[in-house]
Structures are given as structure tokens and as C-alpha cells.
CSV table of C-alpha atoms and ligand atoms in Angstrom, one decimal:
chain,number,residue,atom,x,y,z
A,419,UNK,CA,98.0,134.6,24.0
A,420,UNK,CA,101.3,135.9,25.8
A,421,UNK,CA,103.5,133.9,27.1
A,422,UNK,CA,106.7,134.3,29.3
A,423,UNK,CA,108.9,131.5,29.9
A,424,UNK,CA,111.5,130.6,32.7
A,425,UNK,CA,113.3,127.7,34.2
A,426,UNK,CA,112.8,127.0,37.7
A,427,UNK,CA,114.0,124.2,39.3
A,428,UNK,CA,114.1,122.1,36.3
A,429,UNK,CA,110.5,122.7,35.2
A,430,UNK,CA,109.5,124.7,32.4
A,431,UNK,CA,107.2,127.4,33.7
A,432,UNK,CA,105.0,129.3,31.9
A,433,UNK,CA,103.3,132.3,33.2
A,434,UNK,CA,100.3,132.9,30.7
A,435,UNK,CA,98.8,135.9,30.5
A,436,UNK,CA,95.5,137.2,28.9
A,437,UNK,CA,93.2,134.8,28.5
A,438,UNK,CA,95.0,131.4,29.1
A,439,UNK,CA,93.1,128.6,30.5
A,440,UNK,CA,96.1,126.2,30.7
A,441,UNK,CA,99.5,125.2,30.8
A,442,UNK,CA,101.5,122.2,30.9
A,443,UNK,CA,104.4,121.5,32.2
A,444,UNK,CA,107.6,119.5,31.0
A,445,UNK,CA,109.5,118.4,33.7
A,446,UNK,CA,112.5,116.0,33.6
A,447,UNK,CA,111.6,112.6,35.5
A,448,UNK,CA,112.2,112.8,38.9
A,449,UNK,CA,111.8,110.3,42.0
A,450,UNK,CA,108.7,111.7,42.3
A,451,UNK,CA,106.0,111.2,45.4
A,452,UNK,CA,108.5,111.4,48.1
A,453,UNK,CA,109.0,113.8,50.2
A,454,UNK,CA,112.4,114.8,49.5
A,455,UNK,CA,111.7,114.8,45.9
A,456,UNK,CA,112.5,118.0,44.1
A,457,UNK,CA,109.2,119.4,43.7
A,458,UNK,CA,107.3,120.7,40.7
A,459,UNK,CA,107.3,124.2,41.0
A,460,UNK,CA,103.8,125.6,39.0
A,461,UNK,CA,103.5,129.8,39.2
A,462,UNK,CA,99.3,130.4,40.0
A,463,UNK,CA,98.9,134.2,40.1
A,464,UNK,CA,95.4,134.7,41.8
A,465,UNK,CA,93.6,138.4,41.0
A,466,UNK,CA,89.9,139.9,40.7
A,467,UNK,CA,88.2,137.5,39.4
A,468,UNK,CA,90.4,135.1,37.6
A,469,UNK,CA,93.1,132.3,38.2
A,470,UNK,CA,95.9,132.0,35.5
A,471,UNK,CA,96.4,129.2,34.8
A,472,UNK,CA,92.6,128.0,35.6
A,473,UNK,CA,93.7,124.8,34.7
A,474,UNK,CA,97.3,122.8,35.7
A,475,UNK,CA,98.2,119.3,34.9
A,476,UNK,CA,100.5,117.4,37.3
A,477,UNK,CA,101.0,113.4,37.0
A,478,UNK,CA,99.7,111.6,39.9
A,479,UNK,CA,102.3,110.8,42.7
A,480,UNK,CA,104.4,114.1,41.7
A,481,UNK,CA,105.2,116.6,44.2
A,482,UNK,CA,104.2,119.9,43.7
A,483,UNK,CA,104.9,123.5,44.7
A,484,UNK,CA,102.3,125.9,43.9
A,485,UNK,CA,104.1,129.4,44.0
A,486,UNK,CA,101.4,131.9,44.5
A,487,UNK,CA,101.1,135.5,43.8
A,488,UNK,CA,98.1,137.6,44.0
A,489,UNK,CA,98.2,141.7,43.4
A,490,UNK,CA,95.4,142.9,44.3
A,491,UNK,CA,93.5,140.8,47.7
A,492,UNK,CA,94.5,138.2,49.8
A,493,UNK,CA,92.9,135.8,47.7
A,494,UNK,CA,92.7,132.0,48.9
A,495,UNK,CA,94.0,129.4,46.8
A,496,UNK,CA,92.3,126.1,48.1
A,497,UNK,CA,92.3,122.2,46.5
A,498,UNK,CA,89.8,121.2,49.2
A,499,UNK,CA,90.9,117.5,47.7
A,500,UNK,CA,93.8,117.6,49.1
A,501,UNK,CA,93.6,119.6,52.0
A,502,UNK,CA,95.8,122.2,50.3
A,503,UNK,CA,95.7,126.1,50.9
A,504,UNK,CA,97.5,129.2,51.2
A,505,UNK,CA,96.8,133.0,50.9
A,506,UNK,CA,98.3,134.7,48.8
A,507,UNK,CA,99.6,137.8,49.9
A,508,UNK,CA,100.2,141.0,47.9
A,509,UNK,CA,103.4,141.9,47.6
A,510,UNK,CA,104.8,138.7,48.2
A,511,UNK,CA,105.3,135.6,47.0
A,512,UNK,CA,103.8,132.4,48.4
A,513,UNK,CA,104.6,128.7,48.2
A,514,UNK,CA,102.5,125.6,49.4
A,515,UNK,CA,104.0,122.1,48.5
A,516,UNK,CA,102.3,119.0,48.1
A,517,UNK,CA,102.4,115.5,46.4
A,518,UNK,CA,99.4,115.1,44.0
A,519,UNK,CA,98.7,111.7,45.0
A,520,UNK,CA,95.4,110.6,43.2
A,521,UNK,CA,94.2,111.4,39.7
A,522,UNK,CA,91.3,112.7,38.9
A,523,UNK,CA,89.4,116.2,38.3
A,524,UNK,CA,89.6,118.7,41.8
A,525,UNK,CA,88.3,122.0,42.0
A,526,UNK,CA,90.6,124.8,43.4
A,527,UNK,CA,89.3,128.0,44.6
A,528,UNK,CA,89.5,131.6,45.8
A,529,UNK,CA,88.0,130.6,49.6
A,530,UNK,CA,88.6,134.4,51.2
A,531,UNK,CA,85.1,136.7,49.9
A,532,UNK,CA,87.2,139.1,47.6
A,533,UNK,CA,84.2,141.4,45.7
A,534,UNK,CA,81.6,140.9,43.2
A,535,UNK,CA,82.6,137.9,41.4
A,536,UNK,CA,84.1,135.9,43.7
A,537,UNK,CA,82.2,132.8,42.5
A,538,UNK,CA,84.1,132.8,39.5
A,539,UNK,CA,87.7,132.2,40.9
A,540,UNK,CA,87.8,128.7,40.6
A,541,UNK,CA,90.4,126.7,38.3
A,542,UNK,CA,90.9,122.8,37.7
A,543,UNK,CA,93.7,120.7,39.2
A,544,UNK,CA,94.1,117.5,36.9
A,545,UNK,CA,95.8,114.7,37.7
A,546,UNK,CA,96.9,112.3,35.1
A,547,UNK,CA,97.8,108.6,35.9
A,548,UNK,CA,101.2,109.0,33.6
B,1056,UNK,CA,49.6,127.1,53.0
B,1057,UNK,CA,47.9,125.9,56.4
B,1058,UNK,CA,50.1,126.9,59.0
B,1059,UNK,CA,48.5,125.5,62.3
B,1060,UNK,CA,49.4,122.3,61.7
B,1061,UNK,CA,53.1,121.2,61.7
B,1062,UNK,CA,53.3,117.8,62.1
B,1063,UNK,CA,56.1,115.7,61.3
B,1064,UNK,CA,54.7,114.1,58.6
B,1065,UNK,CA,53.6,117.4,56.6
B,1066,UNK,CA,57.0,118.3,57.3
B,1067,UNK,CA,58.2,114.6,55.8
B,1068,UNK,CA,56.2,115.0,52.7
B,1069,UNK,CA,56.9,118.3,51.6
B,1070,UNK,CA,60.3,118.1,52.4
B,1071,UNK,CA,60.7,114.5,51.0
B,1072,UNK,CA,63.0,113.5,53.6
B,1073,UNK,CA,63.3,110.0,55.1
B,1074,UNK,CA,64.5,109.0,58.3
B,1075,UNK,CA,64.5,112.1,59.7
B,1076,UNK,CA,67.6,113.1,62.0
B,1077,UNK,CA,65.8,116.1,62.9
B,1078,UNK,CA,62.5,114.6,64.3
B,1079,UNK,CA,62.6,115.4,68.1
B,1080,UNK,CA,65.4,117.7,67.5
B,1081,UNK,CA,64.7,121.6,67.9
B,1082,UNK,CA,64.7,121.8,71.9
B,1083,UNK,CA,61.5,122.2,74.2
B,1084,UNK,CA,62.0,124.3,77.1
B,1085,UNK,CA,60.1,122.1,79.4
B,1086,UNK,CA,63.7,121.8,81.8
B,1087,UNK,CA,64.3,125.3,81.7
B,1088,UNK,CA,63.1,127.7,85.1
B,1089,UNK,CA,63.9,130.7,84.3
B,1090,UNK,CA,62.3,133.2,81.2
B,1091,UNK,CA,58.5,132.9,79.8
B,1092,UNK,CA,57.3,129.5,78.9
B,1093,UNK,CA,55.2,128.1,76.4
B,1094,UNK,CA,55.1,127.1,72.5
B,1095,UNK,CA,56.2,129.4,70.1
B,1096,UNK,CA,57.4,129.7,66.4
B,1097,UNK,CA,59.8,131.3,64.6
B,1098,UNK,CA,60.2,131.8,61.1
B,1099,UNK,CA,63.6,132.0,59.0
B,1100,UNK,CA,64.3,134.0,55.7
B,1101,UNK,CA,67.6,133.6,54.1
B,1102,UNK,CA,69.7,134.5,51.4
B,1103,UNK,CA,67.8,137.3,50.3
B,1104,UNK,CA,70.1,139.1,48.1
B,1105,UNK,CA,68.9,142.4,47.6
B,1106,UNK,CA,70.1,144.0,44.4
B,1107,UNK,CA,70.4,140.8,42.8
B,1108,UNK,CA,69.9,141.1,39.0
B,1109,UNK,CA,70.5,137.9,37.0
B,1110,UNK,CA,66.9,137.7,35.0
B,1111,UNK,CA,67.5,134.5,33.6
B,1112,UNK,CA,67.5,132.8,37.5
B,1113,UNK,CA,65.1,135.1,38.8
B,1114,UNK,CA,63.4,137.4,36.5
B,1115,UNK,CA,61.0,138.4,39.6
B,1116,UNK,CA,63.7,140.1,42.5
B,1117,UNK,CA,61.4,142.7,44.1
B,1118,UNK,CA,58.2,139.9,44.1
B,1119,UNK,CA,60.1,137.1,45.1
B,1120,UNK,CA,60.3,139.1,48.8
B,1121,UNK,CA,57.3,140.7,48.7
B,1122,UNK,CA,55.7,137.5,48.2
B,1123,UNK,CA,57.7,136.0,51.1
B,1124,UNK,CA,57.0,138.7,53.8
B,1125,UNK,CA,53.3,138.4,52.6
B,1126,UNK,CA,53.2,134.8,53.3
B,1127,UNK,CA,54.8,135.4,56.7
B,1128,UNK,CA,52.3,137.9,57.5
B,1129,UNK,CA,49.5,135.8,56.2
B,1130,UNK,CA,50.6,133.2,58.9
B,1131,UNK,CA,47.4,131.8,60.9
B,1132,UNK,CA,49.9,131.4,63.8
B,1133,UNK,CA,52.0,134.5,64.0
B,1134,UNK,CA,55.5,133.3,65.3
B,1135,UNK,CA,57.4,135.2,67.7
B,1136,UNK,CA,59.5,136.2,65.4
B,1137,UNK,CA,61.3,136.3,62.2
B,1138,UNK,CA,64.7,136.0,61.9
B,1139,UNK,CA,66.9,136.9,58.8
B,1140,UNK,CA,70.0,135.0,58.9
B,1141,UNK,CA,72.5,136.8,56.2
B,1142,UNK,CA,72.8,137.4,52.6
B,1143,UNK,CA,70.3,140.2,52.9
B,1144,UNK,CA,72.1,142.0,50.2
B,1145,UNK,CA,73.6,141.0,46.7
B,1146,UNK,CA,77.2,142.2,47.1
B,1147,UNK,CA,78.7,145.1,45.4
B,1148,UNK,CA,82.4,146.9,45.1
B,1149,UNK,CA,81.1,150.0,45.8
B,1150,UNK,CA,80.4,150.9,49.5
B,1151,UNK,CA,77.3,153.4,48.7
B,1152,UNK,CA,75.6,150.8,46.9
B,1153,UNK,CA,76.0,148.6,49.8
B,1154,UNK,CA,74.4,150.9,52.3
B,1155,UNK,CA,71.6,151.7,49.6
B,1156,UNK,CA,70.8,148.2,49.7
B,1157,UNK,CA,70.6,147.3,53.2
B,1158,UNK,CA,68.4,150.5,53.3
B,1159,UNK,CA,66.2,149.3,51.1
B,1160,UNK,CA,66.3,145.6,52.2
B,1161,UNK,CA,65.6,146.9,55.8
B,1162,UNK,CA,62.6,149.4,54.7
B,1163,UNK,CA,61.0,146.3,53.1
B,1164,UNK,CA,61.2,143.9,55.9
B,1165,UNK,CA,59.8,147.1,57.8
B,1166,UNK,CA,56.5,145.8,56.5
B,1167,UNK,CA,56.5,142.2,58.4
B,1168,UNK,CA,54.1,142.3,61.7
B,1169,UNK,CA,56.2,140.3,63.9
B,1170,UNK,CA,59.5,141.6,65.7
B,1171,UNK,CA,62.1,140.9,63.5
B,1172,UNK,CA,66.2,139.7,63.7
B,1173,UNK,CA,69.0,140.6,61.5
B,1174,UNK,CA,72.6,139.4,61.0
B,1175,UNK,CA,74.6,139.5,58.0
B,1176,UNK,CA,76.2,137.2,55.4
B,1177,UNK,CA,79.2,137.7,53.8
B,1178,UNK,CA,77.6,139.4,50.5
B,1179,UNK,CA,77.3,142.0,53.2
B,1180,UNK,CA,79.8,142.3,55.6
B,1181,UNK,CA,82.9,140.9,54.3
B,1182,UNK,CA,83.8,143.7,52.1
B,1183,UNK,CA,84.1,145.8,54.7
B,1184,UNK,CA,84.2,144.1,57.7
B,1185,UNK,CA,80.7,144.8,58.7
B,1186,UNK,CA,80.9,148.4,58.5
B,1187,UNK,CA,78.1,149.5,56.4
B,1188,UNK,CA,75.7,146.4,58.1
B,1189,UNK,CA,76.6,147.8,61.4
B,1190,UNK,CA,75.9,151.3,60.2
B,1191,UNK,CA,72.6,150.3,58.6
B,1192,UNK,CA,71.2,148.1,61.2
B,1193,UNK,CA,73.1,149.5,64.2
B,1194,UNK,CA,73.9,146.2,65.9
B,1195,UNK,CA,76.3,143.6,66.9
B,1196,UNK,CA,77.3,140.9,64.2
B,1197,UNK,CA,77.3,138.1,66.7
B,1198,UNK,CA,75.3,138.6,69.9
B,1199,UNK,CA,72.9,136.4,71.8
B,1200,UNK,CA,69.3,136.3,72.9
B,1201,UNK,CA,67.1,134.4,75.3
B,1202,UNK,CA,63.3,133.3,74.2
B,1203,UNK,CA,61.0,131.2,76.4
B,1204,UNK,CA,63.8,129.3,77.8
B,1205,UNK,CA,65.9,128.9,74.5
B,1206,UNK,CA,69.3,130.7,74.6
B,1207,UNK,CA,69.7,131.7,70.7
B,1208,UNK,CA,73.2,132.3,69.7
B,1209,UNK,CA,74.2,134.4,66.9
B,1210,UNK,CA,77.5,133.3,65.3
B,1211,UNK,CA,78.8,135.2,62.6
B,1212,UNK,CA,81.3,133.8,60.1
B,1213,UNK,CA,81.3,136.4,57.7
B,1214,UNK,CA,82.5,139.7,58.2
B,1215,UNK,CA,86.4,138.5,57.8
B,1216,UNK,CA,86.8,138.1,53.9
B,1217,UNK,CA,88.5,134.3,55.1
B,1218,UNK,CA,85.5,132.1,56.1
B,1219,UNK,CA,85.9,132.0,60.4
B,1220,UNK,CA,85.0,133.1,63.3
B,1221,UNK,CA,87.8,133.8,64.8
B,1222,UNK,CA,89.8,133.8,67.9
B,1223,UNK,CA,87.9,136.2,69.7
B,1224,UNK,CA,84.7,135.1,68.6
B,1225,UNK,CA,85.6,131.7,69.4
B,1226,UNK,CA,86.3,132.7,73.2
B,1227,UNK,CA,83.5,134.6,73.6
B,1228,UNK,CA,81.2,131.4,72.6
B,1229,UNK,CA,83.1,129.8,75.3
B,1230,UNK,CA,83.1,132.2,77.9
B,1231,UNK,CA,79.3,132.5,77.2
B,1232,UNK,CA,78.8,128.8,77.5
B,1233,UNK,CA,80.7,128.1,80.7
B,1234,UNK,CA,77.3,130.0,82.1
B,1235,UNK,CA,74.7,127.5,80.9
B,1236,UNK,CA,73.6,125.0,82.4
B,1237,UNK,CA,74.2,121.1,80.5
B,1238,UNK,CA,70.1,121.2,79.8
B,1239,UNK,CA,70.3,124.2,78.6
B,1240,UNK,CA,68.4,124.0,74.8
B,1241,UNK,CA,70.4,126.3,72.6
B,1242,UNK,CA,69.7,127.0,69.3
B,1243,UNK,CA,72.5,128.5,66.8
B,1244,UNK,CA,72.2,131.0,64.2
B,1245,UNK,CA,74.7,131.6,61.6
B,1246,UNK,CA,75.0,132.0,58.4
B,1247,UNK,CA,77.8,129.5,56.7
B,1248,UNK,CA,77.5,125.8,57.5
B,1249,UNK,CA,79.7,125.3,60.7
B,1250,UNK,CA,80.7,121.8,59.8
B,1251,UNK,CA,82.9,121.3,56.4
B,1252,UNK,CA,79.6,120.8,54.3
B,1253,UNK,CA,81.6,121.0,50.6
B,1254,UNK,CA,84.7,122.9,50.9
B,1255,UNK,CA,85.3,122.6,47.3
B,1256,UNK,CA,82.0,125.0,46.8
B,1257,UNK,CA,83.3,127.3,49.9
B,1258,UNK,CA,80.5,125.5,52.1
B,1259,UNK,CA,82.3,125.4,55.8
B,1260,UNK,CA,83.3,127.8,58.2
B,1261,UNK,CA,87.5,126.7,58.2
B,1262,UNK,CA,87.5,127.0,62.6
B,1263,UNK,CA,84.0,125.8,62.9
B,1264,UNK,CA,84.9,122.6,64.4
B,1265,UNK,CA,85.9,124.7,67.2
B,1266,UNK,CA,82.4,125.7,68.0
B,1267,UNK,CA,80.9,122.2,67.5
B,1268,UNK,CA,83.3,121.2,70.0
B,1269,UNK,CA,82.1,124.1,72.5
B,1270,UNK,CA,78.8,123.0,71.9
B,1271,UNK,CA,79.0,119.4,72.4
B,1272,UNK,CA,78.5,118.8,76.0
B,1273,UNK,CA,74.7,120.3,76.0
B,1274,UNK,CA,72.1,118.1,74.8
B,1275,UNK,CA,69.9,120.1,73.1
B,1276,UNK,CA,71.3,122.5,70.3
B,1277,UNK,CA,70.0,123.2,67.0
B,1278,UNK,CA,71.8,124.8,64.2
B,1279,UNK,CA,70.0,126.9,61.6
B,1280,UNK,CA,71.9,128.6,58.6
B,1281,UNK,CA,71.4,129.5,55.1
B,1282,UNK,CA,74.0,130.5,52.4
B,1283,UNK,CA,73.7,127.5,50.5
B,1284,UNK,CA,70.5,127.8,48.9
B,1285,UNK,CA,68.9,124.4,49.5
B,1286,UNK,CA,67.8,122.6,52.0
B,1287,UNK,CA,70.0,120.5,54.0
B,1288,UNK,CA,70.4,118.6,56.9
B,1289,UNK,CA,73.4,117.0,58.9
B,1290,UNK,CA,74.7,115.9,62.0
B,1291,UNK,CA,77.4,115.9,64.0
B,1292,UNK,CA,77.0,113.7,66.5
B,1293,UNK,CA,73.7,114.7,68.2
B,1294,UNK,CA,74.1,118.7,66.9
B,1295,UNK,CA,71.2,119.1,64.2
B,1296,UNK,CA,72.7,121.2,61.5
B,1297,UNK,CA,70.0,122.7,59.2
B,1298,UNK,CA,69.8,124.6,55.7
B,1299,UNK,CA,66.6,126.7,55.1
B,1300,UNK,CA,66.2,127.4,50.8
B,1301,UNK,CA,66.9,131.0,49.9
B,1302,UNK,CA,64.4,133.5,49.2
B,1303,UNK,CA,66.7,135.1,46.0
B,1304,UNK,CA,68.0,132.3,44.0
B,1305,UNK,CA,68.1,128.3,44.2
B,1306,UNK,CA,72.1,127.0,44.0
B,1307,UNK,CA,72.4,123.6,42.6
B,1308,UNK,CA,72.6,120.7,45.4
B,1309,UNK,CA,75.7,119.9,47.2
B,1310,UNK,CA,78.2,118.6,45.4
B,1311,UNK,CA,75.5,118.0,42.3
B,1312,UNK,CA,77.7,119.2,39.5
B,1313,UNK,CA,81.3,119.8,38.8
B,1314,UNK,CA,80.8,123.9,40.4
B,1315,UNK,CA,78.6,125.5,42.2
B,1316,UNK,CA,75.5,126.4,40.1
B,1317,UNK,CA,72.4,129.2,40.0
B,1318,UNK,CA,69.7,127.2,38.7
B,1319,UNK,CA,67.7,128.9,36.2
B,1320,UNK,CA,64.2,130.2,36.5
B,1321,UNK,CA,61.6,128.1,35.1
B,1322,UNK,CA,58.6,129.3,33.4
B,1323,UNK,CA,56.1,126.7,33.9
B,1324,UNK,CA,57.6,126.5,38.1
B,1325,UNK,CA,58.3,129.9,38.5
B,1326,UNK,CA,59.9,130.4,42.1
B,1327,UNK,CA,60.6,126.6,42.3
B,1328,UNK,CA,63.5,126.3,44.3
B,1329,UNK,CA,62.7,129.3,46.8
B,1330,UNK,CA,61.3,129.4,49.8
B,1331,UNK,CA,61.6,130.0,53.8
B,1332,UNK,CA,61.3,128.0,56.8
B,1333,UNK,CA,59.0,127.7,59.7
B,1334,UNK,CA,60.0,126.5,63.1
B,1335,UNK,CA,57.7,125.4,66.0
B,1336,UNK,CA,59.1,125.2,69.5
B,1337,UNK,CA,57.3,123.5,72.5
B,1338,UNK,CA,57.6,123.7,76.1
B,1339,UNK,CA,56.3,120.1,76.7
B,1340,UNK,CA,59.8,119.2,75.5
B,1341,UNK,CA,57.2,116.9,73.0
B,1342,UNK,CA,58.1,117.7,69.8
B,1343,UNK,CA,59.3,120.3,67.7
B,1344,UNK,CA,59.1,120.9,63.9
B,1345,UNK,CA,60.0,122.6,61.1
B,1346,UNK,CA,58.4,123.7,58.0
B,1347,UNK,CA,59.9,124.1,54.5
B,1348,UNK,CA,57.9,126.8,52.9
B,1349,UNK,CA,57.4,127.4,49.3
B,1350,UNK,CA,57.4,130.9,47.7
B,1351,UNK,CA,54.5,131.2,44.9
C,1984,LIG,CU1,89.4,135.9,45.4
């Protein structure tokens, strides 16, 4: 598994590559949960037929900035859950921010019909109580 | 199956629904002046997914049709007609395999004996925008027709990769409308769920509020869709909003399991899970039925 690593905004980011199915993220604690909060910023590259990460931990009552690329189709990133979407645009670089505020399991999703295995982009947003 | 008879409590035992929403729901044409008059049926196939090839779900692709149209055919009371509302094609990348399937889906509904409807899902048209559908079948993606009194309405929320239907769309419905009359019975046709049915399984049509709203002040409309591969029935408000099973491939029920699931095939049910969907229409403005059809 590759791995590239950068600080943004205080969070450890890590852009996985081949084959990841999760990362974590190690944040200093912030006044989290309000809305002018520095926000949790969590890189989700969309492509055919894959999300990387497919899985992303936040803490409930954090804010969070999903920064969104995807190369090849203006995928959809939706967390029906919590009313959360954006497409991503290729090309550019995409940001929808909001604050994770119940834990629990929610599906996100590629929601624009982008080829043969569309069905498959999906990931898991979890939200941890602490 | 017997298909004189469609009473509503057939309709309650096979379909094993209580407290039926749907009961007096599909709209008579008894208030209507104008066009032919009299009972009628119509029959819906959906989610056929030609070129599907997943032998563990449905080891049986060409049958599974075949069958289908031959129960149709087999009907003691022909309907009017038969009307295919999207997914007519397992999607593919490449555009010629597209149009080869739509041929071939299209030469085998050739063989049905009633006048028959098309419009497209998005495992057609959102590839391409409806392109090779359009070519193949050489009509409009949303259009509407007029049958004993009924005003059908074709909505299509497919052919833009995003699930909508759009701005234009949306004024077109409403320039359309403004002509009817408040008694008019309209009956939808579409192929996504227009309300959010399960978002988190890509079940809604994102602006389909829009068109709910449009249709709220007439007292008689009927939605019939497919694309979710069960069946399913839902309000809002007095709009009927109803899933027919597919013909392909069964999907797990709404929100059932964590994702979206293709039930597998079962050897001792074979077909279980598939089927189409009757619909009887009556001038009396008595009642009107539907039918949940097995295939097997
Ligand atoms: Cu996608």
C-alpha cells in the first residue's frame, strides 16, 4: 500500500493509493461542532469504479471538509445521511463542509450513472462517539 | 395465471399487502368527455436488462423474457397495451454494444401481440444522453399520450448521468399541465422513484419533488416506475407512487441490508423474485387494480 502524506490545516492527511480501504485521521483537538471551527479537511478522490478512501472515520460533532477530486467523470459524492453532496469535477478540486453530527455507520456514494460498475462506488462514513 | 379476474383481494393476497393505499387509486375515466371510453388494461415490464450476465442471480437471461412476453401474450384479456418503462438494456462502456442490445431487446419484444411503449432507464441512456435509445427506437425520451380518457405522461429521469429531470423537462410538465382540466386522471410513467425513496441506494430523482408538486392539484394521478427491483408502494399525499418487480434480476428490499443487493438465484424458486405487472382501468370510475405477476 502507498501512501503519501501532507499537512493541511492541522490534520494529517493521507492520500492512499492502490488498494486502501481506510484511513484515519489524527487531528489536534479543536472546538469542534461549531460552525466556525476549523474544519477537518479529509482528501476523497472519486474515479471508475472506486472511492479512496472507501472508508473515513470522523468523531461525532467534528466539522468536516471533504476535498474532492475525481479524474475521469463527474462523479457524485453523496452521504444521503446527512444531506451532503457535491460533484466532483475533473480538473478541479472540490470542497463540501459539514459537521458529522451523529455517530453511526452511513453509506456515501457515486449518485451521477458513470459506466458499467457504477453500483460499486460506494464507501462508509463512520462516526465514532470519541 | 387467470387473468380475467382482478379483484382487489387477488391482488391483496398475492401481493401480501395490507391496508392497501392503492385500492381505488389508478383513475377511471368516468369524468372525462373527450377520447374513447371504456375498461381497459395495460401491462408493465421493467428492468429488463438485456445483456445482463451474472449466472449466479440469473442463470436463465434470454428465458426469463421470453417467458414474460409469453405470459403477456397468453393473457385471456389482452390489454391495450404494454408498456416498458426503462432498463431495457444491461449497460455497457462501449457505445456498439449498446445499440446491439437495444436491437436485440427491441427484436424480441417484436414478438408481443399488443401495441407496445418504450422509454429508457439509465442503464440505457445515461451514457450517452440517450443517443443510441433515440437511434434505436427513434422516439422522444419523455413525451405524452392520451388513452380512453387517461392522459399518460412519460417522465424521464435518466438520460443526464445526475438523477433529474431537469429544468426544461420540468417546464414542459408544467406547461403541459396548465392544459388539463383538475379531473383530469393522469397516470405517470418513469423510471426512477420520483419521491426520495432511499437516497443512500440512489432511489430518488434529486428535482422530483418538483414534479409531485406540479402534479398535486389533480385528483387522480397514478405513478408507475420500476428501477428498484421490487415491489413498492408509497404515497405522497393522495399521489399513488408504485414499483412493479423486474423482469432481469430481484434487488434486495429497500433499505434491507447495509447496500444495495442482487439477490441470488435459487434453485428450488427459480425466477422468485421476478415478475411484471398488470393494470386494469375502468370507466365507471369503480375500481381499478393491479396485478403483481409472477415469471415461472
Ligand atoms: Cu461514479
Amino acid at each position: 500500500m502507498l501512501l503519501k502524506r501532507r499537512q493541511l490545516a492541522g490534520a494529517l492527511l493521507c492520500t492512499a493509493a492502490g488498494g486502501a480501504t481506510a484511513f484515519y485521521v489524527h487531528a489536534p483537538a479543536v472546538a469542534a461542532g461549531t460552525a466556525d471551527a476549523p474544519a477537518r479537511r479529509l482528501s476523497v478522490q472519486a474515479r471508475k469504479f472506486d472511492f479512496a478512501p472507501k472508508e473515513i472515520r470522523v468523531t461525532k460533532g467534528e466539522r468536516v471538509t471533504i476535498v474532492l477530486t475525481s479524474p475521469d467523470f463527474v462523479h457524485g459524492f453523496s452521504v444521503p445521511d446527512f444531506n451532503v453532496r457535491a460533484d466532483g469535477i475533473p480538473g478541479k478540486t472540490i470542497e463540501v463542509t459539514f459537521i458529522a453530527d451523529k455517530a453511526g455507520k452511513f453509506i456515501f456514494l457515486c449518485d451521477n450513472f458513470c459506466g458499467e460498475d457504477h453500483d460499486k462506488m460506494t464507501g462508509w462514513l463512520i462516526v465514532t462517539e470519541t | 395465471m387467470d387473468d380475467k379476474n382482478y379483484s382487489r383481494r387477488d391482488f391483496m393476497a398475492m401481493a401480501g399487502v395490507g391496508g392497501l393505499v392503492f385500492a381505488s387509486g389508478l383513475p377511471g375515466c368516468a369524468s372525462t368527455g373527450a377520447g374513447g371510453q371504456g375498461d381497459f388494461s395495460f401491462v408493465q415490464l421493467t428492468d429488463i436488462h438485456w445483456g445482463y450476465g451474472n449466472p449466479k442471480v440469473n442463470p436463465d437471461t434470454r428465458g426469463t423474457l421470453t417467458k414474460a412476453l409469453a405470459a403477456v401474450n397468453a393473457m385471456e384479456q389482452k390489454p391495450d397495451f404494454v408498456v416498458f418503462t426503462g432498463d431495457l438494456t444491461q449497460t455497457t462502456d462501449d457505445p456498439k454494444v449498446r445499440r446491439q442490445r437495444l436491437r436485440e431487446f427491441q427484436d424480441m419484444s417484436r414478438s408481443l401481440n399488443v401495441p407496445v411503449r418504450y422509454f429508457a432507464g439509465e442503464h440505457d441512456a445515461s451514457l450517452d444522453r440517450g443517443e443510441a435509445y433515440l437511434e434505436v427506437f427513434g422516439a422522444q425520451l419523455n413525451y405524452t399520450f392520451e388513452h380512453k380518457g387517461i392522459l399518460f405522461i412519460v417522465l424521464d429521469n435518466v438520460s443526464d448521468p445526475a438523477p433529474i429531470l431537469g429544468a426544461k423537462q420540468i417546464a414542459w410538465l408544467k406547461d403541459d399541465l396548465t392544459k388539463q382540466r383538475a379531473d383530469q386522471p393522469i397516470v405517470v410513467l418513469t423510471h426512477r422513484p420520483l419521491f426520495s425513496m432511499y437516497p443512500q441506494w440512489d432511489w430518488a430523482t434529486r428535482d422530483g419533488q418538483q414534479a409531485i408538486d406540479l402534479l398535486m392539484p389533480f385528483k387522480n394521478v397514478t405513478v408507475f416506475y420500476g428501477h428498484v427491483h421490487h415491489e413498492h408502494h408509497h404515497n405522497t399525499g393522495h399521489i399513488q407512487h408504485h414499483a412493479s418487480k423486474a423482469v432481469m434480476f430481484p434487488l434486495s428490499p429497500v433499505g434491507s441490508m447495509a447496500n444495495k443487493t442482487q439477490l441470488p438465484w435459487e434453485a428450488a424458486q427459480p425466477y422468485k423474485g421476478l415478475g411484471w405487472r398488470s393494470v386494469r382501468a375502468t370507466s365507471s370510475g369503480g375500481s381499478q387494480h393491479m396485478r403483481e405477476h409472477d415469471i415461472g
